Amino acid sequence: MCLLTYEKLITCSPLFHVSILAGWAGRKNICQHVYFNELPREENSLLLINLSEDTLPLLEEAVSNSNCTGVLILSPKSCNLPSSITDFAEKIRKPIVALPNESGEALYMRINEIFSLHERKLLSLLKNDLVTYWFELLSQDGIEHVMERLIMFLGQDIYVFTNKKKYIPLISSKYSDNDFKNLKKINANSGQKNSPFSIVQNEKAKFFSYTISNSKEIVMGYLLFEIIGPLEDFQLHLLETTVPMFNFYYKQIEVTRQVHIKYKDQFLSDILHNNIDTESELIELGRMMDIDFTSQPFVFSMNITGQQMITNEIIMNIQQLLVDNKMKEFNIYSTYLNHQIVGIVCPTIGSSVIGSNIFNEWMGNNQKLISNHYPDLQSVIGVGRKYESNIDIYKSFLESKIALQMEMQDHQSTGIIYYENLGFIRLLSYINNDLLRDFSHQYLAKLEKYDIENETELVHTLTIYCAKNGDISRTAEDLFIHQNTLRQRIKKIETILEM
């Protein structure tokens, strides 16, 4: 005979509204009989009691009575029980629960009815009441409170996943997000034909995985709970009552995700401009948009130039090309800012730090693809440094822009310029461009004008001369001219610049 547990009992209307006061042990407590305002005379009995000063001694006696396996208190207001009663109930794991605003006589008859249905294996007839309850609880108190109740009903922690098998952290748990990313399926189902259950495991435990599907058999998500014994019919019936509610919840998630995708560019802009306060906020917002941030991200900025007009369609096509052509070692999240394509590169779980050789190979392939699609366009990429913390992504973004500004220095013939390879040249990026132009005009304007009017290359000669630290021999060699010719040019430059 399958005995009725308190865990099953409180899944029946109206007992799923009870508050747990002390001693809850769920399926470890058996209930076969009910007594109203009198001490139980049979084993495995529930005491139903109207709490008052007169009945308090009965409650105290019932907690220590061997026939009584639990107490259900009826009270129009919150119960403040003596600590001696609750402490003892907690010690011996005897449940004391409270249900406000219910008639004792009516509830006594209802519990007897539940016992009768259970004996005839018809308890599932009460399923619709619990389905309604989950919707009411979700609407009134939110998904977190739903999870608290479901965990209490089921007797163990339960974990929620999207249809893309991404963990939704609704409860505090001994398992981390990384634990759930390493799950492996053991078999197709739990051994029962057409069962919605399958069995999965990680390095720490095995879990039942319960599939939530809608009326069109489309998978909406999954519920996982650790295997601590054989799968019970009660567990299946209980989870069946949650399916409509979870379908509604998953639809809410999807609607929210679609809304957030529309604002993905704004979200990425906020990250790149340091408009997000904490790393936890960044990770949570990213999860809502299916963006998985991991350690040591970095940013690249891509400048597209060419004779043809660069339309929004071209920019979107190039962004999609970058995403479609991504490598297994990293994820890429792209946006378009200040006339540049900007990408945040994050290593995938289990990947080591992305080296410049991997990135160069990937970006080189993308540059070839861009050239194949748009032969008239050229691309130059500036790359920022890697940072341990996601919240520092904005620093890498600034560095990628600085690397692009140094494009004129031609540090890398591949068209990929790394900020960390710029050396002292990057210090120039912190000087105002107007100041640089003013300085250049003050000292070089006459020389530039002379070159234009006389078709000479004195500015280029001076550039090489400075780059070779004033070495006549090496400068002449680079310019393919005689040393005396170089000396004549330098004399001319001194005359023109009056220095």
Short mmCIF file of C-alpha atoms in Angstrom, two decimals:
data_model
loop_
_atom_site.label_atom_id
_atom_site.label_comp_id
_atom_site.label_asym_id
_atom_site.label_seq_id
_atom_site.Cartn_x
_atom_site.Cartn_y
_atom_site.Cartn_z
CA MET A 1 0.00 0.00 0.00
CA CYS A 2 1.31 3.44 -0.97
CA LEU A 3 0.99 5.63 2.08
CA LEU A 4 0.03 9.27 1.86
CA THR A 5 2.87 11.58 2.84
CA TYR A 6 2.57 15.15 4.05
CA GLU A 7 4.38 16.12 0.88
CA LYS A 8 1.50 14.72 -1.21
CA LEU A 9 -1.14 16.00 1.19
CA ILE A 10 -0.20 19.65 0.81
CA THR A 11 -0.44 19.41 -2.98
CA CYS A 12 -4.21 19.12 -2.55
CA SER A 13 -6.57 22.08 -2.36
CA PRO A 14 -6.67 24.08 -0.15
CA LEU A 15 -3.68 22.65 1.75
CA PHE A 16 -1.13 23.97 -0.74
CA HIS A 17 -1.69 27.36 0.97
CA VAL A 18 -0.25 26.16 4.28
CA SER A 19 2.66 27.91 5.95
CA ILE A 20 5.40 25.74 7.43
CA LEU A 21 6.01 26.64 11.09
CA ALA A 22 8.36 23.86 12.21
CA GLY A 23 9.55 20.27 11.77
CA TRP A 24 8.90 19.84 8.05
CA ALA A 25 10.28 16.56 6.69
CA GLY A 26 8.03 16.09 3.65
CA ARG A 27 7.91 12.51 2.42
CA LYS A 28 9.35 11.16 5.68
CA ASN A 29 6.07 11.93 7.50
CA ILE A 30 3.12 9.55 6.89
CA CYS A 31 -0.52 10.53 7.22
CA GLN A 32 -3.47 8.07 7.19
CA HIS A 33 -6.03 9.56 9.57
CA VAL A 34 -7.19 12.96 10.76
CA TYR A 35 -8.50 14.08 14.15
CA PHE A 36 -10.16 17.41 14.89
CA ASN A 37 -9.42 19.09 18.24
CA GLU A 38 -8.72 15.78 20.00
CA LEU A 39 -5.63 13.75 20.64
CA PRO A 40 -5.16 11.07 17.90
CA ARG A 41 -5.85 7.46 18.92
CA GLU A 42 -4.53 5.82 15.74
CA GLU A 43 -1.03 5.67 14.27
CA ASN A 44 0.04 8.04 11.49
CA SER A 45 -2.60 10.63 12.33
CA LEU A 46 -2.83 14.31 11.56
CA LEU A 47 -4.20 16.61 14.25
CA LEU A 48 -6.41 19.42 12.97
CA ILE A 49 -6.70 22.07 15.69
CA ASN A 50 -8.31 25.46 16.18
CA LEU A 51 -5.55 27.29 18.02
CA SER A 52 -6.49 29.19 21.18
CA GLU A 53 -5.31 29.46 24.76
CA ASP A 54 -7.61 26.56 25.63
CA THR A 55 -6.21 24.24 22.93
CA LEU A 56 -2.53 25.14 23.42
CA PRO A 57 -2.00 22.26 25.95
CA LEU A 58 -3.51 19.86 23.37
CA LEU A 59 -1.02 21.10 20.78
CA GLU A 60 1.88 20.63 23.18
CA GLU A 61 0.74 17.10 24.03
CA ALA A 62 0.21 16.21 20.35
CA VAL A 63 3.76 17.18 19.39
CA SER A 64 5.13 14.55 21.78
CA ASN A 65 2.38 11.98 21.05
CA SER A 66 3.60 8.95 19.04
CA ASN A 67 0.31 8.54 17.15
CA CYS A 68 0.43 12.11 15.88
CA THR A 69 2.75 12.57 12.87
CA GLY A 70 1.89 16.23 12.31
CA VAL A 71 -0.31 19.18 13.28
CA LEU A 72 -2.37 21.49 11.09
CA ILE A 73 -3.28 24.71 12.89
CA LEU A 74 -6.34 26.77 11.92
CA SER A 75 -5.94 30.38 12.90
CA PRO A 76 -7.43 33.63 11.58
CA LYS A 77 -4.11 35.40 12.19
CA SER A 78 -0.40 34.61 12.30
CA CYS A 79 0.62 31.97 14.81
CA ASN A 80 3.13 32.81 17.52
CA LEU A 81 3.81 29.44 19.06
CA PRO A 82 5.95 28.98 22.16
CA SER A 83 9.55 28.23 21.17
CA SER A 84 9.50 25.12 23.37
CA ILE A 85 6.89 23.59 21.01
CA THR A 86 8.53 24.61 17.73
CA ASP A 87 12.03 23.67 18.91
CA PHE A 88 10.89 20.20 19.95
CA ALA A 89 8.95 19.70 16.71
CA GLU A 90 12.03 20.76 14.76
CA LYS A 91 14.20 18.35 16.73
CA ILE A 92 12.00 15.31 16.08
CA ARG A 93 11.06 16.48 12.54
CA LYS A 94 7.31 16.50 13.19
CA PRO A 95 5.62 19.06 10.92
CA ILE A 96 3.54 21.91 12.31
CA VAL A 97 1.76 23.84 9.56
CA ALA A 98 -0.80 26.63 9.60
CA LEU A 99 -3.73 27.44 7.32
CA PRO A 100 -5.57 30.72 7.96
CA ASN A 101 -9.21 31.52 7.36
CA GLU A 102 -10.56 27.99 6.91
CA SER A 103 -13.52 26.30 8.61
CA GLY A 104 -12.39 23.43 10.82
CA GLU A 105 -15.36 21.20 10.06
CA ALA A 106 -15.14 21.80 6.30
CA LEU A 107 -11.42 21.17 6.26
CA TYR A 108 -11.83 18.00 8.35
CA MET A 109 -14.27 16.65 5.73
CA ARG A 110 -11.96 17.76 2.89
CA ILE A 111 -8.95 15.90 4.35
CA ASN A 112 -11.02 12.74 4.77
CA GLU A 113 -12.05 13.12 1.14
CA ILE A 114 -8.37 13.36 0.14
CA PHE A 115 -7.63 10.18 2.11
CA SER A 116 -10.45 8.42 0.31
CA LEU A 117 -9.25 9.53 -3.14
CA HIS A 118 -5.73 8.44 -2.30
CA GLU A 119 -6.87 4.96 -1.25
CA ARG A 120 -8.68 4.60 -4.59
CA LYS A 121 -5.62 6.00 -6.46
CA LEU A 122 -7.68 8.94 -7.71
CA LEU A 123 -5.65 11.77 -6.20
CA SER A 124 -4.71 12.93 -9.69
CA LEU A 125 -8.32 14.16 -10.07
CA LEU A 126 -7.28 17.15 -7.96
CA LYS A 127 -4.61 18.11 -10.50
CA ASN A 128 -6.51 21.09 -11.95
CA ASP A 129 -6.70 22.80 -8.56
CA LEU A 130 -2.91 22.73 -8.30
CA VAL A 131 -2.46 23.95 -11.89
CA THR A 132 -4.54 27.00 -11.00
CA TYR A 133 -2.55 27.47 -7.81
CA TRP A 134 0.78 27.67 -9.69
CA PHE A 135 -0.61 30.40 -11.95
CA GLU A 136 -1.93 32.35 -8.97
CA LEU A 137 1.38 32.02 -7.15
CA LEU A 138 3.37 33.16 -10.20
CA SER A 139 1.08 36.15 -10.67
CA GLN A 140 1.04 37.20 -7.02
CA ASP A 141 4.54 36.39 -5.76
CA GLY A 142 6.75 35.70 -8.78
CA ILE A 143 8.77 32.74 -10.01
CA GLU A 144 11.11 32.68 -7.00
CA HIS A 145 8.20 31.95 -4.63
CA VAL A 146 6.89 29.33 -7.07
CA MET A 147 10.28 27.63 -6.87
CA GLU A 148 10.25 27.71 -3.06
CA ARG A 149 6.86 25.93 -3.02
CA LEU A 150 7.81 23.46 -5.73
CA ILE A 151 10.99 22.54 -3.85
CA MET A 152 8.96 22.02 -0.69
CA PHE A 153 6.39 19.86 -2.51
CA LEU A 154 9.03 17.83 -4.30
CA GLY A 155 11.22 17.50 -1.24
CA GLN A 156 14.46 18.55 -2.95
CA ASP A 157 16.05 21.33 -4.99
CA ILE A 158 14.93 21.74 -8.57
CA TYR A 159 16.77 23.64 -11.31
CA VAL A 160 15.27 25.50 -14.27
CA PHE A 161 16.75 25.61 -17.80
CA THR A 162 15.72 27.25 -21.06
CA ASN A 163 15.07 25.25 -24.23
CA LYS A 164 18.67 26.09 -25.19
CA LYS A 165 19.78 24.32 -22.00
CA LYS A 166 20.93 27.48 -20.30
CA TYR A 167 20.61 27.49 -16.52
CA ILE A 168 18.32 30.08 -14.94
CA PRO A 169 19.59 30.68 -11.36
CA LEU A 170 16.32 31.07 -9.43
CA ILE A 171 17.57 29.46 -6.20
CA SER A 172 20.81 29.40 -4.25
CA SER A 173 22.46 26.04 -4.83
CA LYS A 174 25.48 23.91 -4.07
CA TYR A 175 25.92 23.65 -7.84
CA SER A 176 27.40 26.44 -9.93
CA ASP A 177 26.56 27.54 -13.44
CA ASN A 178 29.72 25.79 -14.66
CA ASP A 179 28.54 22.47 -13.17
CA PHE A 180 25.45 22.57 -15.36
CA LYS A 181 27.45 23.42 -18.48
CA ASN A 182 29.16 20.03 -18.28
CA LEU A 183 26.02 17.89 -18.17
CA LYS A 184 25.95 14.72 -20.25
CA LYS A 185 22.90 12.61 -21.11
CA ILE A 186 23.08 9.02 -19.89
CA ASN A 187 20.06 7.64 -21.74
CA ALA A 188 17.09 8.76 -23.77
CA ASN A 189 14.59 8.42 -20.94
CA SER A 190 14.18 7.18 -17.40
CA GLY A 191 13.14 3.69 -18.45
CA GLN A 192 9.43 4.45 -18.83
CA LYS A 193 7.92 4.46 -22.31
CA ASN A 194 7.09 7.96 -23.62
CA SER A 195 8.41 9.44 -20.40
CA PRO A 196 9.18 13.18 -20.33
CA PHE A 197 12.14 12.29 -18.09
CA SER A 198 15.70 11.62 -19.12
CA ILE A 199 18.79 11.15 -17.00
CA VAL A 200 21.82 13.45 -17.16
CA GLN A 201 24.94 13.77 -15.06
CA ASN A 202 27.95 15.93 -14.33
CA GLU A 203 31.07 15.13 -12.34
CA LYS A 204 29.19 15.52 -9.06
CA ALA A 205 25.75 13.92 -9.44
CA LYS A 206 23.03 12.39 -11.62
CA PHE A 207 19.78 14.24 -12.32
CA PHE A 208 16.32 13.56 -13.65
CA SER A 209 15.64 15.99 -16.49
CA TYR A 210 11.96 16.77 -17.03
CA THR A 211 11.07 18.27 -20.41
CA ILE A 212 8.53 21.12 -20.50
CA SER A 213 6.68 21.08 -23.83
CA ASN A 214 3.72 23.12 -25.04
CA SER A 215 0.54 21.84 -26.69
CA LYS A 216 2.33 21.73 -30.06
CA GLU A 217 5.08 19.47 -28.60
CA ILE A 218 7.61 22.29 -28.88
CA VAL A 219 10.20 22.08 -26.10
CA MET A 220 10.08 25.22 -23.96
CA GLY A 221 12.60 24.25 -21.28
CA TYR A 222 13.78 21.71 -18.73
CA LEU A 223 13.55 21.07 -14.98
CA LEU A 224 16.33 19.11 -13.27
CA PHE A 225 16.39 17.51 -9.83
CA GLU A 226 19.00 15.27 -8.30
CA ILE A 227 18.39 11.51 -8.30
CA ILE A 228 18.14 10.43 -4.66
CA GLY A 229 15.91 7.39 -5.25
CA PRO A 230 13.62 5.75 -7.82
CA LEU A 231 11.36 8.02 -9.85
CA GLU A 232 7.95 8.16 -8.18
CA ASP A 233 4.54 8.59 -9.81
CA PHE A 234 3.93 11.41 -7.37
CA GLN A 235 6.90 13.33 -8.77
CA LEU A 236 5.60 12.98 -12.31
CA HIS A 237 2.05 14.02 -11.35
CA LEU A 238 3.39 17.00 -9.42
CA LEU A 239 5.58 18.23 -12.28
CA GLU A 240 2.70 17.77 -14.73
CA THR A 241 0.75 20.36 -12.77
CA THR A 242 3.58 22.89 -13.29
CA VAL A 243 3.75 22.51 -17.08
CA PRO A 244 1.12 25.16 -18.02
CA MET A 245 2.63 27.64 -15.55
CA PHE A 246 6.20 27.04 -16.77
CA ASN A 247 5.07 27.34 -20.39
CA PHE A 248 3.67 30.74 -19.52
CA TYR A 249 6.89 31.64 -17.68
CA TYR A 250 9.06 30.56 -20.62
CA LYS A 251 6.92 32.63 -22.98
CA GLN A 252 7.51 35.62 -20.73
CA ILE A 253 11.25 34.95 -20.88
CA GLU A 254 11.16 34.74 -24.67
CA VAL A 255 9.18 37.97 -25.01
CA THR A 256 11.62 39.68 -22.66
CA ARG A 257 14.56 38.26 -24.63
CA GLN A 258 13.17 39.51 -27.93
CA VAL A 259 12.67 42.97 -26.45
CA HIS A 260 16.19 42.97 -25.09
CA ILE A 261 17.65 41.84 -28.42
CA LYS A 262 16.19 45.01 -29.93
CA TYR A 263 18.23 46.91 -27.40
CA LYS A 264 21.36 44.76 -27.77
CA ASP A 265 23.27 47.51 -29.54
CA GLN A 266 22.47 49.92 -26.73
CA PHE A 267 23.54 47.30 -24.19
CA LEU A 268 26.87 46.74 -25.96
CA SER A 269 27.33 50.49 -26.23
CA ASP A 270 26.78 50.79 -22.46
CA ILE A 271 29.44 48.12 -21.86
CA LEU A 272 31.94 49.77 -24.19
CA HIS A 273 31.36 53.19 -22.62
CA ASN A 274 31.55 51.96 -19.02
CA ASN A 275 27.87 52.63 -18.25
CA ILE A 276 27.32 49.40 -16.27
CA ASP A 277 28.15 49.50 -12.58
CA THR A 278 28.98 45.92 -11.54
CA GLU A 279 30.17 42.69 -13.09
CA SER A 280 27.16 40.78 -11.73
CA GLU A 281 24.82 43.27 -13.42
CA LEU A 282 26.76 42.86 -16.66
CA ILE A 283 26.52 39.05 -16.53
CA GLU A 284 22.80 39.07 -15.67
CA LEU A 285 21.93 41.52 -18.47
CA GLY A 286 24.07 39.49 -20.85
CA ARG A 287 22.28 36.26 -19.92
CA MET A 288 18.92 37.86 -20.77
CA MET A 289 20.24 38.59 -24.27
CA ASP A 290 21.96 35.25 -24.78
CA ILE A 291 25.36 36.90 -24.42
CA ASP A 292 27.78 34.79 -22.41
CA PHE A 293 30.61 36.88 -20.95
CA THR A 294 33.65 34.99 -19.68
CA SER A 295 37.09 35.92 -18.39
CA GLN A 296 39.76 37.82 -20.32
CA PRO A 297 37.63 39.47 -23.02
CA PHE A 298 39.08 41.97 -25.46
CA VAL A 299 37.73 44.35 -28.09
CA PHE A 300 38.60 45.07 -31.71
CA SER A 301 37.49 48.03 -33.82
CA MET A 302 37.29 47.68 -37.60
CA ASN A 303 37.51 50.63 -39.96
CA ILE A 304 35.95 50.03 -43.41
CA THR A 305 36.98 52.37 -46.24
CA GLY A 306 36.51 52.36 -50.00
CA GLN A 307 35.31 54.23 -53.03
CA GLN A 308 31.77 52.83 -52.93
CA MET A 309 29.18 54.08 -50.46
CA ILE A 310 29.23 51.99 -47.27
CA THR A 311 25.53 51.38 -46.55
CA ASN A 312 23.87 50.00 -43.43
CA GLU A 313 23.23 46.78 -45.34
CA ILE A 314 26.96 46.34 -46.01
CA ILE A 315 27.78 46.96 -42.35
CA MET A 316 25.15 44.43 -41.20
CA ASN A 317 26.42 41.87 -43.74
CA ILE A 318 30.00 42.23 -42.50
CA GLN A 319 28.85 41.93 -38.87
CA GLN A 320 26.93 38.76 -39.72
CA LEU A 321 29.95 37.43 -41.59
CA LEU A 322 32.08 37.87 -38.44
CA VAL A 323 29.52 36.01 -36.31
CA ASP A 324 28.93 33.20 -38.81
CA ASN A 325 32.66 32.67 -39.31
CA LYS A 326 33.55 32.61 -35.59
CA MET A 327 35.93 29.99 -34.24
CA LYS A 328 35.22 27.42 -31.51
CA GLU A 329 37.73 29.10 -29.19
CA PHE A 330 35.66 32.23 -28.68
CA ASN A 331 32.30 33.99 -28.96
CA ILE A 332 31.98 37.34 -30.68
CA TYR A 333 29.39 40.06 -30.02
CA SER A 334 29.31 42.83 -32.61
CA THR A 335 27.86 46.32 -32.85
CA TYR A 336 28.38 49.47 -34.96
CA LEU A 337 29.66 52.58 -33.20
CA ASN A 338 31.04 55.87 -34.53
CA HIS A 339 31.33 54.55 -38.10
CA GLN A 340 33.30 51.50 -36.98
CA ILE A 341 32.39 47.84 -36.52
CA VAL A 342 33.23 46.91 -32.94
CA GLY A 343 33.52 43.33 -31.68
CA ILE A 344 33.79 42.00 -28.12
CA VAL A 345 35.70 38.71 -28.14
CA CYS A 346 35.18 36.30 -25.22
CA PRO A 347 36.84 32.88 -24.82
CA THR A 348 34.37 30.00 -24.71
CA ILE A 349 34.10 27.81 -21.60
CA GLY A 350 37.11 25.50 -21.43
CA SER A 351 39.17 27.51 -23.93
CA SER A 352 42.52 28.93 -22.97
CA VAL A 353 43.41 32.58 -23.49
CA ILE A 354 43.04 33.53 -27.15
CA GLY A 355 46.50 34.11 -28.64
CA SER A 356 47.25 36.69 -31.34
CA ASN A 357 48.02 33.85 -33.79
CA ILE A 358 44.46 32.46 -33.46
CA PHE A 359 42.92 35.91 -33.76
CA ASN A 360 45.14 36.85 -36.73
CA GLU A 361 44.13 33.67 -38.56
CA TRP A 362 40.45 34.31 -37.91
CA MET A 363 40.53 38.00 -38.79
CA GLY A 364 42.72 37.35 -41.85
CA ASN A 365 40.11 34.91 -43.17
CA ASN A 366 37.37 37.47 -42.52
CA GLN A 367 39.30 40.19 -44.35
CA LYS A 368 39.59 37.87 -47.36
CA LEU A 369 35.85 37.15 -47.22
CA ILE A 370 35.09 40.88 -47.04
CA SER A 371 37.32 41.47 -50.06
CA ASN A 372 35.57 38.69 -51.96
CA HIS A 373 32.14 40.20 -51.27
CA TYR A 374 33.23 43.83 -51.60
CA PRO A 375 36.42 44.13 -53.73
CA ASP A 376 36.46 47.93 -53.46
CA LEU A 377 36.53 47.95 -49.64
CA GLN A 378 39.55 47.82 -47.35
CA SER A 379 39.50 46.95 -43.66
CA VAL A 380 41.91 47.88 -40.88
CA ILE A 381 41.54 46.47 -37.36
CA GLY A 382 42.72 47.88 -34.06
CA VAL A 383 42.88 45.42 -31.15
CA GLY A 384 42.77 46.27 -27.43
CA ARG A 385 44.36 44.27 -24.65
CA LYS A 386 42.77 41.38 -22.71
CA TYR A 387 41.36 42.05 -19.23
CA GLU A 388 40.57 39.61 -16.43
CA SER A 389 37.33 41.35 -15.47
CA ASN A 390 34.40 41.81 -17.86
CA ILE A 391 33.68 45.20 -16.34
CA ASP A 392 36.98 46.47 -17.82
CA ILE A 393 35.90 45.81 -21.42
CA TYR A 394 35.62 49.57 -21.97
CA LYS A 395 39.40 49.90 -21.48
CA SER A 396 40.06 47.43 -24.28
CA PHE A 397 37.60 49.37 -26.47
CA LEU A 398 39.51 52.62 -25.93
CA GLU A 399 42.76 50.86 -26.76
CA SER A 400 41.33 49.38 -29.97
CA LYS A 401 40.39 52.88 -31.12
CA ILE A 402 43.86 54.18 -30.26
CA ALA A 403 45.38 51.33 -32.29
CA LEU A 404 43.27 52.40 -35.27
CA GLN A 405 44.45 55.99 -34.88
CA MET A 406 48.02 54.72 -35.16
CA GLU A 407 47.22 53.10 -38.51
CA MET A 408 49.39 55.68 -40.24
CA GLN A 409 52.45 54.28 -38.46
CA ASP A 410 52.04 51.03 -40.46
CA HIS A 411 53.09 48.83 -37.56
CA GLN A 412 51.60 45.70 -39.12
CA SER A 413 51.32 44.99 -42.82
CA THR A 414 48.39 42.61 -42.24
CA GLY A 415 46.08 45.49 -41.38
CA ILE A 416 45.73 44.30 -37.77
CA ILE A 417 47.22 46.69 -35.23
CA TYR A 418 47.60 45.64 -31.59
CA TYR A 419 47.61 48.34 -28.94
CA GLU A 420 50.12 46.41 -26.84
CA ASN A 421 52.60 46.45 -29.74
CA LEU A 422 52.50 50.21 -30.29
CA GLY A 423 55.17 51.00 -27.70
CA PHE A 424 55.70 54.65 -26.82
CA ILE A 425 53.85 55.74 -30.00
CA ARG A 426 50.53 55.13 -28.21
CA LEU A 427 51.31 58.05 -25.89
CA LEU A 428 50.61 60.39 -28.82
CA SER A 429 46.99 59.24 -28.75
CA TYR A 430 46.45 61.06 -25.48
CA ILE A 431 47.43 64.41 -27.04
CA ASN A 432 44.59 66.46 -28.47
CA ASN A 433 44.47 66.18 -32.28
CA ASP A 434 44.00 69.94 -32.65
CA LEU A 435 47.20 70.46 -30.67
CA LEU A 436 49.05 68.02 -32.92
CA ARG A 437 47.77 69.73 -36.06
CA ASP A 438 48.75 73.16 -34.69
CA PHE A 439 52.23 71.88 -33.83
CA SER A 440 52.62 70.31 -37.28
CA HIS A 441 51.47 73.51 -39.01
CA GLN A 442 53.86 75.65 -36.97
CA TYR A 443 56.95 73.60 -37.81
CA LEU A 444 56.25 71.78 -41.07
CA ALA A 445 53.79 73.91 -43.05
CA LYS A 446 56.54 75.73 -45.01
CA LEU A 447 58.23 72.44 -45.87
CA GLU A 448 54.96 70.82 -47.00
CA LYS A 449 54.18 73.85 -49.16
CA TYR A 450 57.65 73.72 -50.75
CA ASP A 451 57.22 70.02 -51.58
CA ILE A 452 53.86 70.66 -53.27
CA GLU A 453 55.11 73.64 -55.31
CA ASN A 454 58.42 72.04 -56.35
CA GLU A 455 57.44 68.33 -56.46
CA THR A 456 60.17 67.45 -53.97
CA GLU A 457 60.17 64.96 -51.04
CA LEU A 458 61.77 66.98 -48.28
CA VAL A 459 59.12 66.01 -45.67
CA HIS A 460 59.74 62.33 -46.44
CA THR A 461 63.51 62.91 -46.26
CA LEU A 462 63.14 64.55 -42.85
CA THR A 463 60.90 61.70 -41.64
CA ILE A 464 63.49 59.03 -42.52
CA TYR A 465 66.33 61.16 -41.14
CA CYS A 466 64.54 61.41 -37.76
CA ALA A 467 63.60 57.70 -37.80
CA LYS A 468 67.33 56.83 -38.24
CA ASN A 469 68.31 59.10 -35.34
CA GLY A 470 70.26 61.49 -37.62
CA ASP A 471 72.49 58.76 -39.08
CA ILE A 472 73.57 60.08 -42.49
CA SER A 473 74.75 56.73 -43.79
CA ARG A 474 71.62 54.72 -42.89
CA THR A 475 69.26 57.52 -44.03
CA ALA A 476 70.98 57.80 -47.43
CA GLU A 477 70.85 54.03 -47.79
CA ASP A 478 67.09 53.95 -47.08
CA LEU A 479 66.44 56.79 -49.54
CA PHE A 480 68.71 55.25 -52.22
CA ILE A 481 70.67 58.51 -52.59
CA HIS A 482 74.29 59.56 -52.09
CA GLN A 483 75.27 60.90 -48.65
CA ASN A 484 76.24 64.27 -50.18
CA THR A 485 72.80 64.50 -51.80
CA LEU A 486 71.29 63.88 -48.37
CA ARG A 487 73.44 66.60 -46.82
CA GLN A 488 72.28 69.05 -49.51
CA ARG A 489 68.62 68.19 -48.75
CA ILE A 490 69.12 68.66 -45.03
CA LYS A 491 70.74 72.04 -45.69
CA LYS A 492 67.73 72.97 -47.80
CA ILE A 493 65.35 71.88 -45.04
CA GLU A 494 67.24 74.01 -42.51
CA THR A 495 66.98 77.00 -44.79
CA ILE A 496 63.25 76.59 -45.42
CA LEU A 497 62.38 75.96 -41.75
CA GLU A 498 64.87 78.59 -40.51
CA MET A 499 66.32 76.21 -37.92
#
